[in-house]
Amino acid sequence: MKKVLFLFGTRPEAIKMAPLIAAFSADKNFVVKVGVTAQHREMLDQVLSFFEIKVDYDLNVMKPNQTLHELTSKLITEITETILQKEHFDFVFVQGDTTTVLAGALAAFYQKIKIVHIEAGLRSHDMHSPFPEEMNRVLTSRVASFHFCPTEASQENLTKENIHDNVYVVGNTVIDALLMGLEKIDAAKEAELLSKFNFIDFSKKIILVTCHRRENFGKPFEQICDALLEISTTYQESIEIVYPVHLNPNVKEVAQKKLIANNIKLITPLDYPELIWMMNKSSIILTDSGGIQEEAPSLGKPVLVLREVTERMEGVDAGTALLVGSDTEKIISETKKLMDNAQHYAQIATASNPYGDGTTSQKIKEIIARC
């Protein structure tokens, strides 16, 4: 039997690890352990509960105003001493590009344990955007033993970096998680959610907004807010803009000050089941989130990406997403095209999702089982 450790710290990592944990746990050839660093404590716990994930090691490393170098050094030490020196593992799984990923990969490398990198090969080709995620994933690729790429473009990025061994294109586990999650939202949960959000008029078209990345702080975020205000005025009778506002004061204070309109609903951050439910209810999604760029096409939702660059160009190339950045006029014009041109909307909504079909976790498990 092979012993595997799934190591993660944030909500997005937990979501994308959840279907993998389920797949490996269902196979008697694997002993599965789960370790969390709790970079996102509350949001992480919501996902663990929703997907019924049992945690074996909870490092709970976060403290207020912690710097990146403090967090990174603490993570390497805690992962090593609390987990890797207590049990022998054949594989350590890390997902994506967080500080937990880099620290976990280095800790496993120092212990000479094989590192499995999920969602490998994403690149913006700008070390400072997103920061520090781009550097985290580049460095993780140098020490990983297995690279599971979501798309061929991700594989090509690794090829250019002279990484050729154990590289597989398998799709993205976020699609597996999305489909698992929607199955869990039954009729009772649907009624509960409709009751909770009864102040939103779902008979109108819903435009869902998520915007929280540090690249958009300051003037870019103000420009995005200006665009949302213009859109809300133009389509006052036919749309509801729903914006779960991040708690960071760089976002929250500006949004509450600027986004004042009857058809703009500023709400508290959504937990994962609420978010995927709201995505499913929406007509258009404006986001700077990486995960939503991958999920929305599976639901047939056009995405306007509120970033100047994205490491997920496959969606843009496939026609499921449009890169609009923080340009006020571009955000407005592209939203209007989706609202006013049914043919244009349908073309984007029905484009093939380049990120997978919900079988990624099974593919990864089968490959690791052969090793």
mmCIF file of C-alpha atoms in Angstrom:
data_model
loop_
_atom_site.group_PDB
_atom_site.id
_atom_site.type_symbol
_atom_site.label_atom_id
_atom_site.label_comp_id
_atom_site.label_asym_id
_atom_site.label_seq_id
_atom_site.Cartn_x
_atom_site.Cartn_y
_atom_site.Cartn_z
ATOM 1 C CA MET A 1 0.000 0.000 0.000
ATOM 2 C CA LYS A 2 1.184 3.502 -0.814
ATOM 3 C CA LYS A 3 0.869 6.217 1.826
ATOM 4 C CA VAL A 4 -0.006 9.659 0.476
ATOM 5 C CA LEU A 5 -0.278 13.046 2.142
ATOM 6 C CA PHE A 6 -2.559 15.753 0.767
ATOM 7 C CA LEU A 7 -1.229 19.086 2.013
ATOM 8 C CA PHE A 8 -3.032 22.400 1.567
ATOM 9 C CA GLY A 9 -3.879 25.638 3.349
ATOM 10 C CA THR A 10 -6.442 27.759 1.517
ATOM 11 C CA ARG A 11 -10.018 27.390 0.336
ATOM 12 C CA PRO A 12 -9.151 27.088 -3.384
ATOM 13 C CA GLU A 13 -6.613 24.349 -2.632
ATOM 14 C CA ALA A 14 -9.127 22.481 -0.474
ATOM 15 C CA ILE A 15 -11.769 22.640 -3.206
ATOM 16 C CA LYS A 16 -9.384 21.260 -5.821
ATOM 17 C CA MET A 17 -7.994 18.595 -3.474
ATOM 18 C CA ALA A 18 -11.435 17.392 -2.302
ATOM 19 C CA PRO A 19 -12.240 15.127 -5.293
ATOM 20 C CA LEU A 20 -8.682 13.730 -5.228
ATOM 21 C CA ILE A 21 -8.968 12.871 -1.545
ATOM 22 C CA ALA A 22 -12.284 11.139 -2.262
ATOM 23 C CA ALA A 23 -10.822 9.165 -5.184
ATOM 24 C CA PHE A 24 -7.723 7.986 -3.322
ATOM 25 C CA SER A 25 -9.634 7.246 -0.104
ATOM 26 C CA ALA A 26 -11.984 4.949 -2.034
ATOM 27 C CA ASP A 27 -9.030 2.863 -3.274
ATOM 28 C CA LYS A 28 -7.796 0.189 -0.837
ATOM 29 C CA ASN A 29 -4.303 0.393 -2.349
ATOM 30 C CA PHE A 30 -3.706 3.783 -0.703
ATOM 31 C CA VAL A 31 -3.429 5.043 2.852
ATOM 32 C CA VAL A 32 -4.568 8.669 2.802
ATOM 33 C CA LYS A 33 -3.605 11.388 5.278
ATOM 34 C CA VAL A 34 -4.641 15.037 5.131
ATOM 35 C CA GLY A 35 -2.610 17.960 6.457
ATOM 36 C CA VAL A 36 -3.779 21.570 6.502
ATOM 37 C CA THR A 37 -1.760 24.683 7.280
ATOM 38 C CA ALA A 38 -4.877 26.874 7.580
ATOM 39 C CA GLN A 39 -3.650 29.869 5.605
ATOM 40 C CA HIS A 40 -7.395 30.604 5.301
ATOM 41 C CA ARG A 41 -8.877 29.376 8.587
ATOM 42 C CA GLU A 42 -12.601 30.094 8.370
ATOM 43 C CA MET A 43 -12.985 29.698 4.619
ATOM 44 C CA LEU A 44 -10.948 26.490 4.688
ATOM 45 C CA ASP A 45 -13.118 24.991 7.437
ATOM 46 C CA GLN A 46 -16.263 25.609 5.371
ATOM 47 C CA VAL A 47 -14.898 23.511 2.509
ATOM 48 C CA LEU A 48 -13.656 20.751 4.813
ATOM 49 C CA SER A 49 -17.140 20.499 6.302
ATOM 50 C CA PHE A 50 -18.968 20.630 2.958
ATOM 51 C CA PHE A 51 -16.857 17.864 1.401
ATOM 52 C CA GLU A 52 -16.630 15.912 4.688
ATOM 53 C CA ILE A 53 -12.821 15.838 4.697
ATOM 54 C CA LYS A 54 -11.181 14.366 7.804
ATOM 55 C CA VAL A 55 -8.014 16.255 8.767
ATOM 56 C CA ASP A 56 -5.129 14.335 10.347
ATOM 57 C CA TYR A 57 -2.742 17.262 10.863
ATOM 58 C CA ASP A 58 -3.861 20.856 11.452
ATOM 59 C CA LEU A 59 -0.899 23.231 11.738
ATOM 60 C CA ASN A 60 -2.996 26.420 12.151
ATOM 61 C CA VAL A 61 -0.009 28.625 11.348
ATOM 62 C CA MET A 62 -1.591 31.988 10.602
ATOM 63 C CA LYS A 63 -1.274 35.020 12.845
ATOM 64 C CA PRO A 64 -2.124 38.709 12.212
ATOM 65 C CA ASN A 65 0.207 40.743 9.985
ATOM 66 C CA GLN A 66 2.504 37.810 9.296
ATOM 67 C CA THR A 67 5.088 38.496 6.588
ATOM 68 C CA LEU A 68 5.744 36.125 3.702
ATOM 69 C CA HIS A 69 9.215 35.221 4.935
ATOM 70 C CA GLU A 70 7.881 34.528 8.444
ATOM 71 C CA LEU A 71 5.082 32.360 7.060
ATOM 72 C CA THR A 72 7.324 30.451 4.653
ATOM 73 C CA SER A 73 9.975 29.601 7.219
ATOM 74 C CA LYS A 74 7.361 28.617 9.814
ATOM 75 C CA LEU A 75 5.569 26.387 7.302
ATOM 76 C CA ILE A 76 8.705 24.504 6.283
ATOM 77 C CA THR A 77 9.579 23.844 9.915
ATOM 78 C CA GLU A 78 6.067 22.857 11.017
ATOM 79 C CA ILE A 79 5.399 20.607 8.013
ATOM 80 C CA THR A 80 8.712 18.842 8.541
ATOM 81 C CA GLU A 81 8.641 18.416 12.306
ATOM 82 C CA THR A 82 4.910 17.865 12.850
ATOM 83 C CA ILE A 83 4.135 15.692 9.840
ATOM 84 C CA LEU A 84 6.985 14.422 7.670
ATOM 85 C CA GLN A 85 9.267 13.340 10.504
ATOM 86 C CA LYS A 86 6.382 11.593 12.297
ATOM 87 C CA GLU A 87 5.239 9.344 9.433
ATOM 88 C CA HIS A 88 6.745 7.917 6.273
ATOM 89 C CA PHE A 89 4.993 9.007 3.056
ATOM 90 C CA ASP A 90 5.507 7.772 -0.479
ATOM 91 C CA PHE A 91 3.972 10.887 -2.030
ATOM 92 C CA VAL A 92 3.124 14.418 -0.913
ATOM 93 C CA PHE A 93 0.436 16.143 -2.975
ATOM 94 C CA VAL A 94 0.414 19.934 -3.291
ATOM 95 C CA GLN A 95 -1.967 21.966 -5.430
ATOM 96 C CA GLY A 96 -1.426 25.243 -7.216
ATOM 97 C CA ASP A 97 0.748 28.141 -6.151
ATOM 98 C CA THR A 98 0.251 29.250 -2.548
ATOM 99 C CA THR A 99 2.947 29.689 0.100
ATOM 100 C CA THR A 100 1.802 26.331 1.505
ATOM 101 C CA VAL A 101 2.582 24.724 -1.863
ATOM 102 C CA LEU A 102 6.135 26.071 -2.017
ATOM 103 C CA ALA A 103 6.863 25.321 1.641
ATOM 104 C CA GLY A 104 5.328 21.854 1.415
ATOM 105 C CA ALA A 105 7.283 21.031 -1.718
ATOM 106 C CA LEU A 106 10.570 22.161 -0.162
ATOM 107 C CA ALA A 107 9.892 20.271 3.076
ATOM 108 C CA ALA A 108 9.105 17.073 1.143
ATOM 109 C CA PHE A 109 12.138 17.573 -1.110
ATOM 110 C CA TYR A 110 14.439 17.890 1.917
ATOM 111 C CA GLN A 111 12.967 14.605 3.220
ATOM 112 C CA LYS A 112 13.457 12.978 -0.223
ATOM 113 C CA ILE A 113 9.732 12.292 -0.630
ATOM 114 C CA LYS A 114 8.164 12.341 -4.096
ATOM 115 C CA ILE A 115 6.191 15.533 -4.708
ATOM 116 C CA VAL A 116 3.024 15.448 -6.807
ATOM 117 C CA HIS A 117 2.116 18.883 -8.159
ATOM 118 C CA ILE A 118 -1.543 19.296 -9.083
ATOM 119 C CA GLU A 119 -2.394 22.085 -11.555
ATOM 120 C CA ALA A 120 1.206 22.255 -12.718
ATOM 121 C CA GLY A 121 2.569 24.430 -15.495
ATOM 122 C CA LEU A 122 0.471 27.571 -15.123
ATOM 123 C CA ARG A 123 2.498 30.645 -16.021
ATOM 124 C CA SER A 124 1.837 34.364 -16.382
ATOM 125 C CA HIS A 125 5.541 34.826 -17.285
ATOM 126 C CA ASP A 126 5.695 37.791 -14.911
ATOM 127 C CA MET A 127 7.351 36.997 -11.562
ATOM 128 C CA HIS A 128 5.545 39.914 -9.921
ATOM 129 C CA SER A 129 2.039 39.185 -11.189
ATOM 130 C CA PRO A 130 0.462 37.394 -9.497
ATOM 131 C CA PHE A 131 2.791 37.882 -6.530
ATOM 132 C CA PRO A 132 4.098 35.680 -4.954
ATOM 133 C CA GLU A 133 2.138 32.921 -6.697
ATOM 134 C CA GLU A 134 4.060 32.973 -9.978
ATOM 135 C CA MET A 135 7.377 32.382 -8.239
ATOM 136 C CA ASN A 136 5.805 29.739 -5.975
ATOM 137 C CA ARG A 137 4.671 27.589 -8.883
ATOM 138 C CA VAL A 138 7.877 28.046 -10.892
ATOM 139 C CA LEU A 139 10.013 26.915 -7.956
ATOM 140 C CA THR A 140 7.653 24.035 -7.115
ATOM 141 C CA SER A 141 8.036 22.714 -10.655
ATOM 142 C CA ARG A 142 11.796 22.438 -10.145
ATOM 143 C CA VAL A 143 11.459 20.008 -7.228
ATOM 144 C CA ALA A 144 8.278 18.105 -8.129
ATOM 145 C CA SER A 145 8.432 14.454 -9.199
ATOM 146 C CA PHE A 146 5.034 14.399 -10.951
ATOM 147 C CA HIS A 147 3.398 17.256 -12.839
ATOM 148 C CA PHE A 148 -0.334 17.043 -13.524
ATOM 149 C CA CYS A 149 -1.171 19.790 -16.008
ATOM 150 C CA PRO A 150 -4.711 21.027 -16.624
ATOM 151 C CA THR A 151 -4.107 21.769 -20.313
ATOM 152 C CA GLU A 152 -1.642 21.243 -23.139
ATOM 153 C CA ALA A 153 -0.580 24.876 -22.833
ATOM 154 C CA SER A 154 0.507 24.176 -19.253
ATOM 155 C CA GLN A 155 2.496 21.186 -20.452
ATOM 156 C CA GLU A 156 4.162 23.360 -23.103
ATOM 157 C CA ASN A 157 5.216 25.831 -20.407
ATOM 158 C CA LEU A 158 7.023 23.030 -18.576
ATOM 159 C CA THR A 159 8.609 21.786 -21.795
ATOM 160 C CA LYS A 160 10.059 25.263 -22.350
ATOM 161 C CA GLU A 161 11.560 25.040 -18.864
ATOM 162 C CA ASN A 162 13.157 21.671 -19.774
ATOM 163 C CA ILE A 163 10.788 19.671 -17.555
ATOM 164 C CA HIS A 164 9.840 16.506 -19.436
ATOM 165 C CA ASP A 165 9.573 13.559 -17.020
ATOM 166 C CA ASN A 166 6.255 12.482 -15.501
ATOM 167 C CA VAL A 167 4.301 15.323 -17.075
ATOM 168 C CA TYR A 168 0.626 14.532 -17.754
ATOM 169 C CA VAL A 169 -2.262 16.545 -19.184
ATOM 170 C CA VAL A 170 -5.335 15.519 -17.192
ATOM 171 C CA GLY A 171 -7.666 18.520 -16.898
ATOM 172 C CA ASN A 172 -8.383 20.410 -13.698
ATOM 173 C CA THR A 173 -9.801 18.885 -10.508
ATOM 174 C CA VAL A 174 -11.815 22.082 -9.957
ATOM 175 C CA ILE A 175 -14.338 20.737 -12.490
ATOM 176 C CA ASP A 176 -14.584 17.472 -10.544
ATOM 177 C CA ALA A 177 -15.198 19.500 -7.364
ATOM 178 C CA LEU A 178 -17.797 21.705 -9.039
ATOM 179 C CA LEU A 179 -19.813 18.721 -10.230
ATOM 180 C CA MET A 180 -19.486 17.015 -6.817
ATOM 181 C CA GLY A 181 -20.566 20.207 -5.093
ATOM 182 C CA LEU A 182 -23.637 20.815 -7.235
ATOM 183 C CA GLU A 183 -24.754 17.236 -6.612
ATOM 184 C CA LYS A 184 -24.650 17.944 -2.876
ATOM 185 C CA ILE A 185 -27.019 20.914 -3.234
ATOM 186 C CA ASP A 186 -30.365 19.100 -3.168
ATOM 187 C CA ALA A 187 -33.902 20.541 -3.273
ATOM 188 C CA ALA A 188 -33.859 21.341 0.443
ATOM 189 C CA LYS A 189 -30.591 23.235 0.146
ATOM 190 C CA GLU A 190 -31.925 25.071 -2.922
ATOM 191 C CA ALA A 191 -34.956 26.266 -0.954
ATOM 192 C CA GLU A 192 -32.724 27.293 1.949
ATOM 193 C CA LEU A 193 -30.478 29.351 -0.333
ATOM 194 C CA LEU A 194 -33.414 31.046 -2.086
ATOM 195 C CA SER A 195 -34.758 32.011 1.318
ATOM 196 C CA LYS A 196 -31.387 33.319 2.522
ATOM 197 C CA PHE A 197 -30.940 35.482 -0.591
ATOM 198 C CA ASN A 198 -34.576 36.553 -0.952
ATOM 199 C CA PHE A 199 -33.486 40.200 -1.343
ATOM 200 C CA ILE A 200 -32.059 39.329 -4.767
ATOM 201 C CA ASP A 201 -34.528 39.347 -7.667
ATOM 202 C CA PHE A 202 -33.659 36.152 -9.523
ATOM 203 C CA SER A 203 -36.279 36.912 -12.190
ATOM 204 C CA LYS A 204 -33.739 39.427 -13.513
ATOM 205 C CA LYS A 205 -30.400 38.587 -15.090
ATOM 206 C CA ILE A 206 -27.757 38.170 -12.410
ATOM 207 C CA ILE A 207 -24.260 39.566 -12.939
ATOM 208 C CA LEU A 208 -21.962 38.016 -10.355
ATOM 209 C CA VAL A 209 -18.808 39.940 -9.435
ATOM 210 C CA THR A 210 -15.797 38.694 -7.487
ATOM 211 C CA CYS A 211 -12.816 41.027 -7.197
ATOM 212 C CA HIS A 212 -10.195 40.895 -4.464
ATOM 213 C CA ARG A 213 -6.675 40.433 -5.876
ATOM 214 C CA ARG A 214 -3.988 42.839 -4.698
ATOM 215 C CA GLU A 215 -3.154 43.794 -8.302
ATOM 216 C CA ASN A 216 -6.524 45.569 -8.429
ATOM 217 C CA PHE A 217 -6.139 47.569 -5.204
ATOM 218 C CA GLY A 218 -6.288 51.334 -5.590
ATOM 219 C CA LYS A 219 -7.076 52.998 -8.909
ATOM 220 C CA PRO A 220 -7.791 49.755 -10.831
ATOM 221 C CA PHE A 221 -10.493 48.775 -8.332
ATOM 222 C CA GLU A 222 -12.017 52.258 -8.481
ATOM 223 C CA GLN A 223 -12.190 51.949 -12.282
ATOM 224 C CA ILE A 224 -13.912 48.564 -11.944
ATOM 225 C CA CYS A 225 -16.442 50.121 -9.559
ATOM 226 C CA ASP A 226 -17.084 52.947 -12.053
ATOM 227 C CA ALA A 227 -17.857 50.332 -14.705
ATOM 228 C CA LEU A 228 -20.256 48.466 -12.422
ATOM 229 C CA LEU A 229 -22.111 51.679 -11.622
ATOM 230 C CA GLU A 230 -22.516 52.503 -15.308
ATOM 231 C CA ILE A 231 -23.747 48.973 -16.076
ATOM 232 C CA SER A 232 -26.219 49.096 -13.189
ATOM 233 C CA THR A 233 -27.651 52.373 -14.493
ATOM 234 C CA THR A 234 -27.870 51.228 -18.113
ATOM 235 C CA TYR A 235 -29.719 48.023 -17.208
ATOM 236 C CA GLN A 236 -31.522 49.288 -14.121
ATOM 237 C CA GLU A 237 -34.736 47.359 -14.800
ATOM 238 C CA SER A 238 -33.287 44.093 -16.081
ATOM 239 C CA ILE A 239 -30.242 43.124 -13.999
ATOM 240 C CA GLU A 240 -29.078 42.583 -10.454
ATOM 241 C CA ILE A 241 -25.349 42.916 -9.779
ATOM 242 C CA VAL A 242 -24.379 40.622 -6.908
ATOM 243 C CA TYR A 243 -20.983 41.284 -5.349
ATOM 244 C CA PRO A 244 -19.719 39.210 -2.400
ATOM 245 C CA VAL A 245 -17.274 41.770 -1.015
ATOM 246 C CA HIS A 246 -13.911 40.600 0.290
ATOM 247 C CA LEU A 247 -13.166 41.684 3.868
ATOM 248 C CA ASN A 248 -9.844 43.323 2.944
ATOM 249 C CA PRO A 249 -10.286 47.077 3.628
ATOM 250 C CA ASN A 250 -8.665 47.900 0.273
ATOM 251 C CA VAL A 251 -11.755 46.331 -1.282
ATOM 252 C CA LYS A 252 -14.517 46.632 1.309
ATOM 253 C CA GLU A 253 -14.179 50.344 2.096
ATOM 254 C CA VAL A 254 -14.049 51.412 -1.552
ATOM 255 C CA ALA A 255 -16.927 49.137 -2.604
ATOM 256 C CA GLN A 256 -19.206 50.349 0.182
ATOM 257 C CA LYS A 257 -18.419 53.966 -0.631
ATOM 258 C CA LYS A 258 -18.791 53.799 -4.416
ATOM 259 C CA LEU A 259 -21.194 50.987 -5.254
ATOM 260 C CA ILE A 260 -24.475 52.551 -4.170
ATOM 261 C CA ALA A 261 -27.424 51.554 -6.396
ATOM 262 C CA ASN A 262 -30.700 49.704 -5.895
ATOM 263 C CA ASN A 263 -29.691 46.893 -8.225
ATOM 264 C CA ILE A 264 -26.197 46.395 -6.788
ATOM 265 C CA LYS A 265 -26.263 43.935 -3.910
ATOM 266 C CA LEU A 266 -23.118 44.028 -1.771
ATOM 267 C CA ILE A 267 -23.118 40.869 0.311
ATOM 268 C CA THR A 268 -20.738 39.117 2.681
ATOM 269 C CA PRO A 269 -18.283 36.571 1.228
ATOM 270 C CA LEU A 270 -19.974 33.344 0.138
ATOM 271 C CA ASP A 271 -18.966 29.910 1.295
ATOM 272 C CA TYR A 272 -18.202 27.387 -1.436
ATOM 273 C CA PRO A 273 -21.673 25.804 -1.876
ATOM 274 C CA GLU A 274 -23.267 29.271 -1.911
ATOM 275 C CA LEU A 275 -20.744 30.479 -4.478
ATOM 276 C CA ILE A 276 -21.241 27.647 -6.963
ATOM 277 C CA TRP A 277 -25.011 27.945 -6.510
ATOM 278 C CA MET A 278 -24.843 31.698 -7.208
ATOM 279 C CA MET A 279 -22.627 31.063 -10.227
ATOM 280 C CA ASN A 280 -25.240 28.644 -11.547
ATOM 281 C CA LYS A 281 -27.941 31.303 -11.077
ATOM 282 C CA SER A 282 -25.938 33.975 -12.891
ATOM 283 C CA SER A 283 -25.965 35.065 -16.525
ATOM 284 C CA ILE A 284 -22.556 36.785 -16.618
ATOM 285 C CA ILE A 285 -19.573 36.614 -14.260
ATOM 286 C CA LEU A 286 -16.969 39.354 -13.783
ATOM 287 C CA THR A 287 -14.013 38.066 -11.797
ATOM 288 C CA ASP A 288 -10.325 38.305 -11.007
ATOM 289 C CA SER A 289 -10.391 34.802 -9.491
ATOM 290 C CA GLY A 290 -8.425 32.001 -11.126
ATOM 291 C CA GLY A 291 -10.752 29.182 -10.083
ATOM 292 C CA ILE A 292 -13.904 30.860 -11.351
ATOM 293 C CA GLN A 293 -12.290 31.306 -14.770
ATOM 294 C CA GLU A 294 -12.107 27.501 -14.868
ATOM 295 C CA GLU A 295 -15.479 26.679 -13.306
ATOM 296 C CA ALA A 296 -17.810 29.069 -15.092
ATOM 297 C CA PRO A 297 -17.455 27.510 -18.577
ATOM 298 C CA SER A 298 -18.743 24.185 -17.205
ATOM 299 C CA LEU A 299 -21.917 26.044 -16.230
ATOM 300 C CA GLY A 300 -22.195 27.862 -19.563
ATOM 301 C CA LYS A 301 -21.455 31.266 -18.023
ATOM 302 C CA PRO A 302 -19.453 33.872 -19.985
ATOM 303 C CA VAL A 303 -16.582 35.312 -17.942
ATOM 304 C CA LEU A 304 -15.040 38.771 -18.100
ATOM 305 C CA VAL A 305 -11.620 38.527 -16.455
ATOM 306 C CA LEU A 306 -10.790 41.609 -14.367
ATOM 307 C CA ARG A 307 -7.029 41.197 -14.728
ATOM 308 C CA GLU A 308 -4.409 42.654 -17.046
ATOM 309 C CA VAL A 309 -2.718 39.256 -17.423
ATOM 310 C CA THR A 310 -3.880 35.758 -16.617
ATOM 311 C CA GLU A 311 -2.051 32.452 -16.347
ATOM 312 C CA ARG A 312 -5.258 30.828 -17.588
ATOM 313 C CA MET A 313 -5.174 31.965 -21.210
ATOM 314 C CA GLU A 314 -6.668 28.652 -22.364
ATOM 315 C CA GLY A 315 -10.131 29.944 -21.478
ATOM 316 C CA VAL A 316 -9.533 33.168 -23.377
ATOM 317 C CA ASP A 317 -8.186 31.242 -26.370
ATOM 318 C CA ALA A 318 -11.153 28.830 -26.276
ATOM 319 C CA GLY A 319 -13.595 31.734 -26.235
ATOM 320 C CA THR A 320 -15.100 31.026 -22.806
ATOM 321 C CA ALA A 321 -13.551 34.136 -21.223
ATOM 322 C CA LEU A 322 -12.627 37.670 -22.231
ATOM 323 C CA LEU A 323 -9.701 39.577 -20.708
ATOM 324 C CA VAL A 324 -10.870 43.094 -19.806
ATOM 325 C CA GLY A 325 -8.537 44.116 -16.978
ATOM 326 C CA SER A 326 -9.608 47.188 -15.017
ATOM 327 C CA ASP A 327 -10.386 49.300 -18.097
ATOM 328 C CA THR A 328 -13.731 50.943 -17.318
ATOM 329 C CA GLU A 329 -14.832 51.359 -20.915
ATOM 330 C CA LYS A 330 -13.798 47.840 -21.910
ATOM 331 C CA ILE A 331 -15.686 46.293 -18.995
ATOM 332 C CA ILE A 332 -18.787 48.283 -19.921
ATOM 333 C CA SER A 333 -18.608 47.572 -23.660
ATOM 334 C CA GLU A 334 -18.013 43.821 -23.280
ATOM 335 C CA THR A 335 -20.827 43.523 -20.733
ATOM 336 C CA LYS A 336 -23.171 45.399 -23.068
ATOM 337 C CA LYS A 337 -22.288 43.049 -25.924
ATOM 338 C CA LEU A 338 -23.206 40.068 -23.768
ATOM 339 C CA MET A 339 -26.431 41.725 -22.648
ATOM 340 C CA ASP A 340 -27.566 43.006 -26.049
ATOM 341 C CA ASN A 341 -26.289 40.414 -28.534
ATOM 342 C CA ALA A 342 -27.864 36.998 -27.973
ATOM 343 C CA GLN A 343 -25.729 35.365 -30.662
ATOM 344 C CA HIS A 344 -22.522 36.685 -29.104
ATOM 345 C CA TYR A 345 -23.652 35.486 -25.675
ATOM 346 C CA ALA A 346 -24.520 32.012 -26.973
ATOM 347 C CA GLN A 347 -21.175 31.683 -28.749
ATOM 348 C CA ILE A 348 -19.275 32.260 -25.511
ATOM 349 C CA ALA A 349 -21.670 30.314 -23.279
ATOM 350 C CA THR A 350 -21.491 27.196 -25.451
ATOM 351 C CA ALA A 351 -17.723 27.216 -26.075
ATOM 352 C CA SER A 352 -15.989 24.009 -25.020
ATOM 353 C CA ASN A 353 -14.414 24.097 -21.556
ATOM 354 C CA PRO A 354 -10.648 23.559 -21.937
ATOM 355 C CA TYR A 355 -10.245 22.598 -18.277
ATOM 356 C CA GLY A 356 -11.759 19.139 -18.248
ATOM 357 C CA ASP A 357 -14.872 17.008 -17.953
ATOM 358 C CA GLY A 358 -14.920 15.907 -14.316
ATOM 359 C CA THR A 359 -12.668 12.822 -14.595
ATOM 360 C CA THR A 360 -9.335 14.418 -13.657
ATOM 361 C CA SER A 361 -9.081 12.926 -10.152
ATOM 362 C CA GLN A 362 -9.591 9.397 -11.432
ATOM 363 C CA LYS A 363 -6.924 9.883 -14.106
ATOM 364 C CA ILE A 364 -4.406 11.115 -11.533
ATOM 365 C CA LYS A 365 -5.144 8.223 -9.184
ATOM 366 C CA GLU A 366 -4.678 5.661 -11.943
ATOM 367 C CA ILE A 367 -1.313 7.144 -12.942
ATOM 368 C CA ILE A 368 0.006 7.224 -9.356
ATOM 369 C CA ALA A 369 -1.251 3.666 -8.792
ATOM 370 C CA ARG A 370 1.025 2.451 -11.589
ATOM 371 C CA CYS A 371 4.134 4.065 -10.070
#
